[in-house]
Short mmCIF file of C-alpha atoms in Angstrom, two decimals:
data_model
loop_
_atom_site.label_atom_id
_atom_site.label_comp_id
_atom_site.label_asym_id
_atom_site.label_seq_id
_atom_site.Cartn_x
_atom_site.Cartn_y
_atom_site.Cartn_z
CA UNK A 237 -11.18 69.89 44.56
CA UNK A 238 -10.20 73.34 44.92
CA UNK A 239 -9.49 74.43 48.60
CA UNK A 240 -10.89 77.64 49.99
CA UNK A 241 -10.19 78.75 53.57
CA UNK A 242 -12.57 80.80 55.97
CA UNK A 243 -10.29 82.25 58.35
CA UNK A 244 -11.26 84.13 61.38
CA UNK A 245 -8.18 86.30 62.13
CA UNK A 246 -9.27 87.01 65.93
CA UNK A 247 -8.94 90.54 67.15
CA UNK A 248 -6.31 92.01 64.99
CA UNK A 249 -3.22 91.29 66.78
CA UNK A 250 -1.11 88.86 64.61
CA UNK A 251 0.12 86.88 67.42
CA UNK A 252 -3.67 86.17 68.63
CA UNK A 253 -4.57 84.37 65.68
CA UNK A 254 -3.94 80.36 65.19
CA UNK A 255 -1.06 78.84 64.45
CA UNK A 256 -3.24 77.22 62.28
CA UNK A 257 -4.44 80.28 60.50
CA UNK A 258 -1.14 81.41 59.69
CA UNK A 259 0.04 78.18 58.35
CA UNK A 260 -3.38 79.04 55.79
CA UNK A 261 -2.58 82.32 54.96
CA UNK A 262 1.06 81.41 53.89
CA UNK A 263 -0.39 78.78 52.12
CA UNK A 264 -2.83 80.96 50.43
CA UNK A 265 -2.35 82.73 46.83
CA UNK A 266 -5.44 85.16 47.47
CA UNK A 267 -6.72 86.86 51.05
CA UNK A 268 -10.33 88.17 50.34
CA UNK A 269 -11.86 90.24 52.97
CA UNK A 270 -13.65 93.35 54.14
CA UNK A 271 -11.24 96.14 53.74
CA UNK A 272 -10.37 97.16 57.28
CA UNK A 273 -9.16 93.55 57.98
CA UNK A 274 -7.43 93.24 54.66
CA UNK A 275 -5.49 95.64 56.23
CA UNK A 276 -4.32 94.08 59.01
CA UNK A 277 -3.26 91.30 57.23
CA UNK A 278 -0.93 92.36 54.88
CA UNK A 279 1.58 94.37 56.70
CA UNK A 280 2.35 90.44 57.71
CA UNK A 281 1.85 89.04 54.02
CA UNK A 282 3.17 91.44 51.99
CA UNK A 283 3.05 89.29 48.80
CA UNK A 284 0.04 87.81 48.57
CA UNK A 285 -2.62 89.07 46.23
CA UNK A 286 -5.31 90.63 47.84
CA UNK A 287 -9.07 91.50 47.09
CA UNK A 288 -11.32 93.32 49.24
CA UNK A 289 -15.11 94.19 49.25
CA UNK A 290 -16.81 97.24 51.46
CA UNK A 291 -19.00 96.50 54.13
CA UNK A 292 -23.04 95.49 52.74
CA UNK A 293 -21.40 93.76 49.97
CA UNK A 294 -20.91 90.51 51.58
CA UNK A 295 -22.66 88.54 48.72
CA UNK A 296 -19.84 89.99 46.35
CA UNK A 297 -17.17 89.35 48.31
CA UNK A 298 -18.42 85.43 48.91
CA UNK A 299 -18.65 84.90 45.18
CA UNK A 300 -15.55 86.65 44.42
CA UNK A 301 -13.81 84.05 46.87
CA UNK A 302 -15.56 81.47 45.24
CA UNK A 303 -14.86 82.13 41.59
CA UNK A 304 -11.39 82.60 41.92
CA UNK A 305 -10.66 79.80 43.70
CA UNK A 306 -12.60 78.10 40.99
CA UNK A 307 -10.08 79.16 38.41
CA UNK A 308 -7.29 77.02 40.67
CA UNK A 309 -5.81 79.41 43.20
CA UNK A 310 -5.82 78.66 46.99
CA UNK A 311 -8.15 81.88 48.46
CA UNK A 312 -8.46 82.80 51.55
CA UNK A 313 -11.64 84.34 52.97
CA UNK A 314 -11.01 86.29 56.19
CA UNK A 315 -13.09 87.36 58.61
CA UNK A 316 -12.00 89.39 62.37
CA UNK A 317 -12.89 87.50 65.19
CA UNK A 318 -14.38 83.70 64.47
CA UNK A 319 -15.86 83.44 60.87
CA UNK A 320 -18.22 81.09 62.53
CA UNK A 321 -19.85 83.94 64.80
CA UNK A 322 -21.75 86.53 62.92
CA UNK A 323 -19.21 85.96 60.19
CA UNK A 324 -18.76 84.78 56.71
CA UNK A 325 -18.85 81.42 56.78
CA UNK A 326 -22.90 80.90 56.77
CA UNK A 327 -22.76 82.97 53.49
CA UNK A 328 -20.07 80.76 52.11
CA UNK A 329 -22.44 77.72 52.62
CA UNK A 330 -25.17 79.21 51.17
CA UNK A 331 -23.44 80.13 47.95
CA UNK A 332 -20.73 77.30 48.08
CA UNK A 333 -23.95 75.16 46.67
CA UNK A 334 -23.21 76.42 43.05
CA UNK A 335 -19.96 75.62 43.60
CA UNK A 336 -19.01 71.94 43.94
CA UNK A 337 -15.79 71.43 42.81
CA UNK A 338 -14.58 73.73 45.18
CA UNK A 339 -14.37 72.85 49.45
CA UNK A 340 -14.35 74.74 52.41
CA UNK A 341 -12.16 74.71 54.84
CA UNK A 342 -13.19 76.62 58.02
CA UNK A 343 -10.55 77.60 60.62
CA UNK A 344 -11.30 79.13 63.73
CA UNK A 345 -9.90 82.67 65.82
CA UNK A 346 -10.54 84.11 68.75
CA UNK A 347 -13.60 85.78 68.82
CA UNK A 348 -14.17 89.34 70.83
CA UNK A 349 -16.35 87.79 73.43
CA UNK A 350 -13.42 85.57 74.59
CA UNK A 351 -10.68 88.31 73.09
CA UNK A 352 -12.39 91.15 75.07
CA UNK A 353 -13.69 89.13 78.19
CA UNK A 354 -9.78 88.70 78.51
CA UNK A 355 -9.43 92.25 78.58
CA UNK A 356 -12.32 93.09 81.23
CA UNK A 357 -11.12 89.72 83.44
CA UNK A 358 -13.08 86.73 83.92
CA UNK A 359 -16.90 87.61 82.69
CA UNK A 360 -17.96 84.63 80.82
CA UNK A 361 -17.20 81.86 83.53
CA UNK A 362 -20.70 81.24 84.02
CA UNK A 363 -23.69 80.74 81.06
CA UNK A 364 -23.92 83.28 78.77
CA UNK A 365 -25.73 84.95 75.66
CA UNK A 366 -24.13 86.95 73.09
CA UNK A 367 -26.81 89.04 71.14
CA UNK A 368 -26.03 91.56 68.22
CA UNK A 369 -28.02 94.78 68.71
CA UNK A 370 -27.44 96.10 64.32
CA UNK A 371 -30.82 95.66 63.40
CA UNK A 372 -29.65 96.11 59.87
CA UNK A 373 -30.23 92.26 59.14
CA UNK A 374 -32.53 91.42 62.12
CA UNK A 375 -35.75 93.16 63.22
CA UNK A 376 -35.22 95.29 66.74
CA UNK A 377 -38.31 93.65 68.41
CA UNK A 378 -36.52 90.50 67.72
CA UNK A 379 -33.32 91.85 69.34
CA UNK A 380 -35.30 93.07 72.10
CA UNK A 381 -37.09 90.00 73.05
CA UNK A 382 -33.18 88.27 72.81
CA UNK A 383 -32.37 90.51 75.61
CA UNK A 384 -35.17 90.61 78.54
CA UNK A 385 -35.31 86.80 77.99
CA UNK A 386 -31.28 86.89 78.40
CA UNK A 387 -32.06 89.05 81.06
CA UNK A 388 -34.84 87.33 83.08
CA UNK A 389 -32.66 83.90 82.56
CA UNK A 390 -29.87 85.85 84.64
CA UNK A 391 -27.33 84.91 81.80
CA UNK A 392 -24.25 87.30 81.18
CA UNK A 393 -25.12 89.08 78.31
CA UNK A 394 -22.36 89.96 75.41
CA UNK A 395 -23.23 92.51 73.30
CA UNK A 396 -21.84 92.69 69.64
CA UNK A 397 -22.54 95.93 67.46
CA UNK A 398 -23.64 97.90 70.40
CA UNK A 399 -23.89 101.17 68.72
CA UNK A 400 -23.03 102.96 65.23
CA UNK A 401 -24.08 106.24 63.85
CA UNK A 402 -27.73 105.62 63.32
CA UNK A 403 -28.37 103.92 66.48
CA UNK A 404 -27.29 106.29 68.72
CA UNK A 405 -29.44 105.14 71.64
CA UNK A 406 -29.76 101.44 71.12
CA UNK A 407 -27.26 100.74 74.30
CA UNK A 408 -29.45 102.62 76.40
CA UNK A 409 -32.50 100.66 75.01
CA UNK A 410 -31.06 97.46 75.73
CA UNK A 411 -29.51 98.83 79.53
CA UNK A 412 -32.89 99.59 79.94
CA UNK A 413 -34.67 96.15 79.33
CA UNK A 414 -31.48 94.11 81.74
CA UNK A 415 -32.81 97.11 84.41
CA UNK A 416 -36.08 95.52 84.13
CA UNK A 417 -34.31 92.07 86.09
CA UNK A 418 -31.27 93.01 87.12
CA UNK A 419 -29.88 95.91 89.76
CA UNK A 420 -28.36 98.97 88.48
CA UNK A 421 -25.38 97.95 90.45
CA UNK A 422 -24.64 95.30 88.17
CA UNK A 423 -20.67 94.44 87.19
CA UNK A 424 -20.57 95.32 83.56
CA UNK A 425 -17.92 95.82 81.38
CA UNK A 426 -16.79 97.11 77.93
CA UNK A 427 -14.14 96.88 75.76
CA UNK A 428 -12.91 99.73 72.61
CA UNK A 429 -10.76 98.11 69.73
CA UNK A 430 -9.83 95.11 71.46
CA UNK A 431 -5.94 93.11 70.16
CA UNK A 432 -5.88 96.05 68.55
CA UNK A 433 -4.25 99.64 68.81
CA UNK A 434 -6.18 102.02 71.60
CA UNK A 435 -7.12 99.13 73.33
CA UNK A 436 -9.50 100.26 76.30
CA UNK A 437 -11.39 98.03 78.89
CA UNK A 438 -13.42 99.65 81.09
CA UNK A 439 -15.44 98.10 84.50
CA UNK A 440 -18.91 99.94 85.49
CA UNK A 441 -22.13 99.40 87.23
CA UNK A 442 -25.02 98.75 84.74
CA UNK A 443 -26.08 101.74 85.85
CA UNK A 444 -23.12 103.67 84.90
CA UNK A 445 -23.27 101.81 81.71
CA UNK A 446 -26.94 103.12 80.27
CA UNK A 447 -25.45 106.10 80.73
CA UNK A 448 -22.39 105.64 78.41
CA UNK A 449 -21.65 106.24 74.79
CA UNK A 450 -19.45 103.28 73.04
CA UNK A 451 -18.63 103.56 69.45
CA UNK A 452 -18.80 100.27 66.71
CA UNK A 453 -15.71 99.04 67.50
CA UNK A 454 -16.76 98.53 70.76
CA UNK A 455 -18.18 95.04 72.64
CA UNK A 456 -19.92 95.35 76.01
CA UNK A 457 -20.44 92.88 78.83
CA UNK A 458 -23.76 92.78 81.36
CA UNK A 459 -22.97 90.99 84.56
CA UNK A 460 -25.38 88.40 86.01
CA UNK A 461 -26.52 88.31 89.63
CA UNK A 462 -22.94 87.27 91.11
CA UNK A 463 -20.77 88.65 89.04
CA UNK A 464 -18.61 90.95 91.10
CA UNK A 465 -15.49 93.48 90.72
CA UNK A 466 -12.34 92.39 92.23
CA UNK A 467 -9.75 95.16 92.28
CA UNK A 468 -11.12 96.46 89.28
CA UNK A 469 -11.65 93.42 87.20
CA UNK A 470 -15.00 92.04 86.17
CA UNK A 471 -15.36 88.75 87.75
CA UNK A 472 -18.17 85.88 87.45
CA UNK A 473 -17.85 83.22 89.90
CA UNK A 474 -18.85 79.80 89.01
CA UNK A 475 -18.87 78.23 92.28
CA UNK A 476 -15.64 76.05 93.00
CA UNK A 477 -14.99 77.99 96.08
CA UNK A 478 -18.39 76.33 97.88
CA UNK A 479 -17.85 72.94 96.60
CA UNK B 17 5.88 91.80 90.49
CA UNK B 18 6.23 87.96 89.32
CA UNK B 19 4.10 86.41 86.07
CA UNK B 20 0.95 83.73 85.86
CA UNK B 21 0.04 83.28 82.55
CA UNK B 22 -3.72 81.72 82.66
CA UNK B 23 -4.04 80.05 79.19
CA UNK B 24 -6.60 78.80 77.36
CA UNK B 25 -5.28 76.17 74.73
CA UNK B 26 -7.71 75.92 72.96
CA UNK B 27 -9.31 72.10 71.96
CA UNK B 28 -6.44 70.41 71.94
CA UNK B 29 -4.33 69.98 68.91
CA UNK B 30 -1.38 72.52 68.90
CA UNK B 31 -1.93 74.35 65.64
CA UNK B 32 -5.36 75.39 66.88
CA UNK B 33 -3.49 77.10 70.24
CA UNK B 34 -3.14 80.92 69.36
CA UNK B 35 0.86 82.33 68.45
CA UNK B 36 0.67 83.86 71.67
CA UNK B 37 -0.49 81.05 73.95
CA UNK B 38 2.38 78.36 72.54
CA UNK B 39 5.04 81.45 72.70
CA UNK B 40 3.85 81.91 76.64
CA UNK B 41 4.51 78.26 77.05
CA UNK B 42 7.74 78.57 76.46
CA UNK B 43 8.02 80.99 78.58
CA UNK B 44 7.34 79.55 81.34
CA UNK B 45 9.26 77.43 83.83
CA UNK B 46 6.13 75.43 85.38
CA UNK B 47 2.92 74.58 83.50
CA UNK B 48 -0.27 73.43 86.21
CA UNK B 49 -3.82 71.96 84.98
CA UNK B 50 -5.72 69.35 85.06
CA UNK B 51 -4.46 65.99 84.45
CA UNK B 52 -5.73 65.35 81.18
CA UNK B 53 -4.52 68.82 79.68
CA UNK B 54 -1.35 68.92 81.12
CA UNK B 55 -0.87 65.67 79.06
CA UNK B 56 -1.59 66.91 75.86
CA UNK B 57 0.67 69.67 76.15
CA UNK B 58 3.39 67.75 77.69
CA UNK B 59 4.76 66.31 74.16
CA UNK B 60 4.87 69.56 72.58
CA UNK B 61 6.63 71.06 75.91
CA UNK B 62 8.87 67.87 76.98
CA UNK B 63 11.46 70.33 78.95
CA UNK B 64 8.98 72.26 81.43
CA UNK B 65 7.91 71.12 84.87
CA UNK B 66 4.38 70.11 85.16
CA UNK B 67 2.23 69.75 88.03
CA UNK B 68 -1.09 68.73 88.03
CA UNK B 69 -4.61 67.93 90.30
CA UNK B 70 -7.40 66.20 89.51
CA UNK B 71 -11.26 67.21 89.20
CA UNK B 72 -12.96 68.55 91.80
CA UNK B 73 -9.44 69.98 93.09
CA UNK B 74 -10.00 73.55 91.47
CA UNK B 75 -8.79 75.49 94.27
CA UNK B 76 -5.79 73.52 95.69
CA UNK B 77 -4.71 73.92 91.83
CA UNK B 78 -4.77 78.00 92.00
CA UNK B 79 -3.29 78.04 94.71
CA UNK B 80 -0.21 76.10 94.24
CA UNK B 81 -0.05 77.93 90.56
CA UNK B 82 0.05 81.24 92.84
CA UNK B 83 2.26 79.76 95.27
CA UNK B 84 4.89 78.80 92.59
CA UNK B 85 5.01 81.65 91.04
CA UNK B 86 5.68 83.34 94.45
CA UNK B 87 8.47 81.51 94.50
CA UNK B 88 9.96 83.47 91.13
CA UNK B 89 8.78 80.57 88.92
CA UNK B 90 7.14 81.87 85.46
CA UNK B 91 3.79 79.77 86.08
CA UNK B 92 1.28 79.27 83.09
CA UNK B 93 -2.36 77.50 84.35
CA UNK B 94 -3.77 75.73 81.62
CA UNK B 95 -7.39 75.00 80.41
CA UNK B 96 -8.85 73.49 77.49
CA UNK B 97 -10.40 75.86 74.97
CA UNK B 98 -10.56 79.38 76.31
CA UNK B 99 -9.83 79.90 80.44
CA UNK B 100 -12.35 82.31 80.98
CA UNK B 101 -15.42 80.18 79.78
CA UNK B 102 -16.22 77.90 82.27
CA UNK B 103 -12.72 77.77 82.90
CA UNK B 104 -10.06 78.98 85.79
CA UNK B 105 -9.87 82.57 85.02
CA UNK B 106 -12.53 83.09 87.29
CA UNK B 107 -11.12 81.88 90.33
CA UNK B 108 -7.94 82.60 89.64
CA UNK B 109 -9.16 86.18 90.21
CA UNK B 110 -10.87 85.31 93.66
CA UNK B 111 -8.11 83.46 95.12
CA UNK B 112 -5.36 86.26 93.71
CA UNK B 113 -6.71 88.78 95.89
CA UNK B 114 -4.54 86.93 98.45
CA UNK B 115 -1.30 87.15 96.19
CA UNK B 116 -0.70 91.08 95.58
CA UNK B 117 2.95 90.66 94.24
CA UNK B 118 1.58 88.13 91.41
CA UNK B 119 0.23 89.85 88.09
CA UNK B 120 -1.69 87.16 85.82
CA UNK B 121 -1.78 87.59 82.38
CA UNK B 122 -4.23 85.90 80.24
CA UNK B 123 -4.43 84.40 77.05
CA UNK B 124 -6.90 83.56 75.15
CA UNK B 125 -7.89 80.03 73.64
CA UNK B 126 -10.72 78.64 70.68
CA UNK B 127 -13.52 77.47 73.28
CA UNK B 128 -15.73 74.40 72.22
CA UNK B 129 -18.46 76.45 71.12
CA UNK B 130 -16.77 77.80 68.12
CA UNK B 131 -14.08 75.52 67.78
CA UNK B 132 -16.79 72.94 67.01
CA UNK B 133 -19.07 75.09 65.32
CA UNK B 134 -16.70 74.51 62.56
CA UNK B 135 -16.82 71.07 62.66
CA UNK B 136 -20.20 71.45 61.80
CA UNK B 137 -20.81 74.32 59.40
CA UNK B 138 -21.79 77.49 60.82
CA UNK B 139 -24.38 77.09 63.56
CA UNK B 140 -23.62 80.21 65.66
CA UNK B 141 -23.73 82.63 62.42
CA UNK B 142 -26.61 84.40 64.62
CA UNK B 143 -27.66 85.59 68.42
CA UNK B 144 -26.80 82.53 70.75
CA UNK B 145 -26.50 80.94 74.14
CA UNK B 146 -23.89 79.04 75.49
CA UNK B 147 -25.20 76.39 78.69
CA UNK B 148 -23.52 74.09 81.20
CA UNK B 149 -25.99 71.79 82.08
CA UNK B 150 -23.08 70.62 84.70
CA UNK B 151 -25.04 70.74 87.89
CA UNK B 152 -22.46 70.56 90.25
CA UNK B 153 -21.81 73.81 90.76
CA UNK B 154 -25.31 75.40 89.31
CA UNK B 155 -28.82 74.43 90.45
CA UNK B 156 -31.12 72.33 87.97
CA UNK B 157 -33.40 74.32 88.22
CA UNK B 158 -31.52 77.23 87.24
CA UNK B 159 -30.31 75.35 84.37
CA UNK B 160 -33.22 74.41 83.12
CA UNK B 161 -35.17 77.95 83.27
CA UNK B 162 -32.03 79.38 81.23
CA UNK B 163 -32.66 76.34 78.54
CA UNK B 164 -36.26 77.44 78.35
CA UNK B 165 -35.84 80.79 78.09
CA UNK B 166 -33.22 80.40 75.77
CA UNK B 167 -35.32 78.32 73.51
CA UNK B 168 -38.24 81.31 73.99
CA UNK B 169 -35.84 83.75 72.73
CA UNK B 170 -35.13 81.19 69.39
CA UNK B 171 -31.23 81.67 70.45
CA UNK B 172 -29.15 79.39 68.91
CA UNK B 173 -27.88 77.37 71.77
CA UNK B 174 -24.72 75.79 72.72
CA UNK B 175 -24.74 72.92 75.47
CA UNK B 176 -21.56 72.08 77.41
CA UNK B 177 -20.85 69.23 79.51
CA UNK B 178 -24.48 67.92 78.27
CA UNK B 179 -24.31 64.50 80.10
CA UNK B 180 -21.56 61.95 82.42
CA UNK B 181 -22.50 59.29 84.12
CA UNK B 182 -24.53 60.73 86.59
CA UNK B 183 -26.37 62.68 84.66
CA UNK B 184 -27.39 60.48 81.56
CA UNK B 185 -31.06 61.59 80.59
CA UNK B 186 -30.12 65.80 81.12
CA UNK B 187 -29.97 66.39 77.33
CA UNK B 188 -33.08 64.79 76.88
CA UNK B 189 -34.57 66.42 79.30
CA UNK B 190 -33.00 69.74 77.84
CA UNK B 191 -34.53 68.88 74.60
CA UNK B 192 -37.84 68.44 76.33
CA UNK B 193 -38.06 72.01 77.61
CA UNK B 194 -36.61 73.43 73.88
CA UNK B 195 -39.32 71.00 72.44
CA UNK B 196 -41.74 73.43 73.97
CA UNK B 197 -40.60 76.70 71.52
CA UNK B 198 -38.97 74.90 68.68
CA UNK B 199 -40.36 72.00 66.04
CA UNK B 200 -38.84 68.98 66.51
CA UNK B 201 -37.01 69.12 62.92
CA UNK B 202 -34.96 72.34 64.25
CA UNK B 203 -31.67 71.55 62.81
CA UNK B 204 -29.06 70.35 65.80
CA UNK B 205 -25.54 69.35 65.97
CA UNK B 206 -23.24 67.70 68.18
CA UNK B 207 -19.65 66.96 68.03
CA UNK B 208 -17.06 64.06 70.46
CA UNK B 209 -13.41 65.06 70.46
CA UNK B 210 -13.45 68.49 68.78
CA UNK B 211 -9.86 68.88 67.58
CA UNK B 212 -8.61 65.75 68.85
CA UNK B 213 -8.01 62.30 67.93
CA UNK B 214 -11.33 60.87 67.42
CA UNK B 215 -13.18 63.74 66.50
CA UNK B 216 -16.48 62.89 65.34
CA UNK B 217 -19.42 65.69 63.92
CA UNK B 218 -22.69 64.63 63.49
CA UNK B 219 -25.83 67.17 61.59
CA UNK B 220 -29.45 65.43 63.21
CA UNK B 221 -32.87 66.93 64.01
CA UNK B 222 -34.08 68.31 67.66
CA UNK B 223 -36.34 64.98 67.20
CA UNK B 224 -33.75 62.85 67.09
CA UNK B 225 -31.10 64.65 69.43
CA UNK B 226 -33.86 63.89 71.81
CA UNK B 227 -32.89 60.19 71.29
CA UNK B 228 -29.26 60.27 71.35
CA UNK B 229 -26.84 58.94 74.59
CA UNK B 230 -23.72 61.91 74.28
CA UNK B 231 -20.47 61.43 76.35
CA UNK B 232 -19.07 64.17 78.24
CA UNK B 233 -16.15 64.99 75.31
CA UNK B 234 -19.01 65.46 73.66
CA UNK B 235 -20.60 69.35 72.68
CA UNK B 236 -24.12 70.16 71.80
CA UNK B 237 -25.81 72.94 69.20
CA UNK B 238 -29.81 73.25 69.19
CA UNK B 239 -30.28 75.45 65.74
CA UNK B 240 -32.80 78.54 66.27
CA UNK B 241 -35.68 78.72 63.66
CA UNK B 242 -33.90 79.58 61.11
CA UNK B 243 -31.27 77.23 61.10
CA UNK B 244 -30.49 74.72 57.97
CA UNK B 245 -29.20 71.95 56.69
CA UNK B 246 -27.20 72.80 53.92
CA UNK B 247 -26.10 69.32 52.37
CA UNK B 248 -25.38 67.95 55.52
CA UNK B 249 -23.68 71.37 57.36
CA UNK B 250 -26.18 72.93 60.30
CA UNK B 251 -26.06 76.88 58.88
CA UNK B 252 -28.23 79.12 60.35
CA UNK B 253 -28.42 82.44 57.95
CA UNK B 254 -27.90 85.83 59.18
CA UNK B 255 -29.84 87.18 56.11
CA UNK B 256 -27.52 89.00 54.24
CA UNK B 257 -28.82 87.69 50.61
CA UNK B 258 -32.43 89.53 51.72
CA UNK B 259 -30.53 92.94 51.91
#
């Protein structure tokens, strides 16, 4: 059998990856990824071979992984954050069925709704849902349903893909629906190129928040009911303190 | 201004801690947690001074992290998978309002719900929700509207802490209120031990999840809709072969 890694790199920063997924990568003869994280990979693997596939051509870039580890080399498939959460590794499964000489091996990274809760403080101690709002591969009523139900169940809500070019105003959409069950007071939070370079975390009231233009390399946070800001962090108790 | 690293370390074996959380380990003069975690660590740290306080002794176990690292100790608090889900982050916040001249740093760890996501294939692929159904700090009732909703909203879900021994029939009765959105062959997943000794993943229908006794090392996944069995790995698609 033929071993092919799925590696989620985490945020960027080579020292918040896995020991585990560095041990891979030196192992591996190939890294295959989407360009950008190709990138930050091989300023620390300078002599591996690389391959890399633009974004939209994630079918490709599966395939590619798969065919040349069929021809004997050890690949790597990376992926930022967790390849497990909106990543590659459902793909890989889905075309790994043609391919049965060859055997994943998934390893995990940090991915930005731990990597950027971090950032903002201590968001996610308490249930939570993490919704995508890039209606490229799901339909927005969909989306929108995800969040007032999110909403009405007082999770805290992470947001993935909370803007890009086209969808300007999708933030405010979704602000919009939370305002609908929670207070415009609400703690929320977002965080700009997390682990990475220009890191930025920023605490606001939801409010403040529909109000706010983030960019796609940006993840946001939407408090629940008792989430509160302490000194500036964005806090969600859990409870131990009335035990 | 003296140092608290708050780390999460991730399941449990020491090549799935991140670069970052093993180098702030050693680090660090005194490592608190709970019992069982301080344990694991313990082999791979036999130098350090540990302290350590059972369950249900949350706060007494901030505050003697805080008060040792008043005393110029560098402190790391430990929790299994990532300290700000479900984990001390939050608190450690609260209390450290009381402790101005102490600066925590945290560091981020694999929680359960991805870490054994990839013991099973790649169940959170799409929009999910991650659940306690502890309720020892959170009302049932709570609980259970956030299942229900959840399952409304076809979210993949992730249960923690889904039974002990007081609690035996609360996945069951979990499964009832998902029963009420989602057919009873919706693809689930649950995995004991993830990335320890003993780890154990098993790929089974909502039907007979319904039926099944679960420990509390053990972690739950309720596939949404579209979720698969892909020769025996729960997948749910994000639908990037229908671009």
């Amino acid at each position: 059998m033929n071993t092919l890694y799925v590696i989620g790199i985490g945020p960027g920063a080579y020292k918040k990856m896995t020991i585990e997924a560095a041990e891979a990568l030196k192992k591996s003869d190939l890294i295959v990824g989407y360009t950008v994280y190709v990138d930050l990979i091989k300023e620390h693997f300078p002599e591996k071979e690389y391959m890399s596939t633009p974004m939209k051509r994630e079918v490709d870039r599966c395939e590619l992984a798969f065919e040349e580890a069929m021809k004997g080399k050890t690949v790597a498939m990376i992926c930022s954050g967790d390849a497990g959460v909106y990543g590659m590794t459902g793909l890989m499964y889905e075309i790994g069925v043609r391919y049965p000489f060859v055997e994943l091996r998934l390893i995990g990274g940090l991915t930005a709704a731990t990597s950027g809760a971090a950032v903002l403080g201590a968001p996610l101690i308490h249930d939570f849902a993490v919704i995508s709002l890039s209606d490229l591969l799901t339909p927005w009523e969909k989306i929108e349903k995800r969040v007032s139900l999110a909403a009405a169940a007082d999770f805290v809500i992470c947001l993935y893909n909370p803007s890009s070019k086209k969808r300007q105003d999708y933030l405010q959409r979704a602000c919009d629906l939370v305002l609908e069950h929670q207070k415009p007071d609400t703690v929320c939070g977002y965080v700009k190129n997390i682990g990475r370079c220009g890191e930025e975390g920023h605490v606001l009231t939801l409010g403040e928040l529909r109000e706010t233009q983030v960019d796609m390399f940006t993840t946001v946070w939407i408090g629940n009911s008792q989430t509160k800001n302490i000194e500036g962090k964005m806090v969600t108790p859990r409870g131990y303190r009335n035990v």
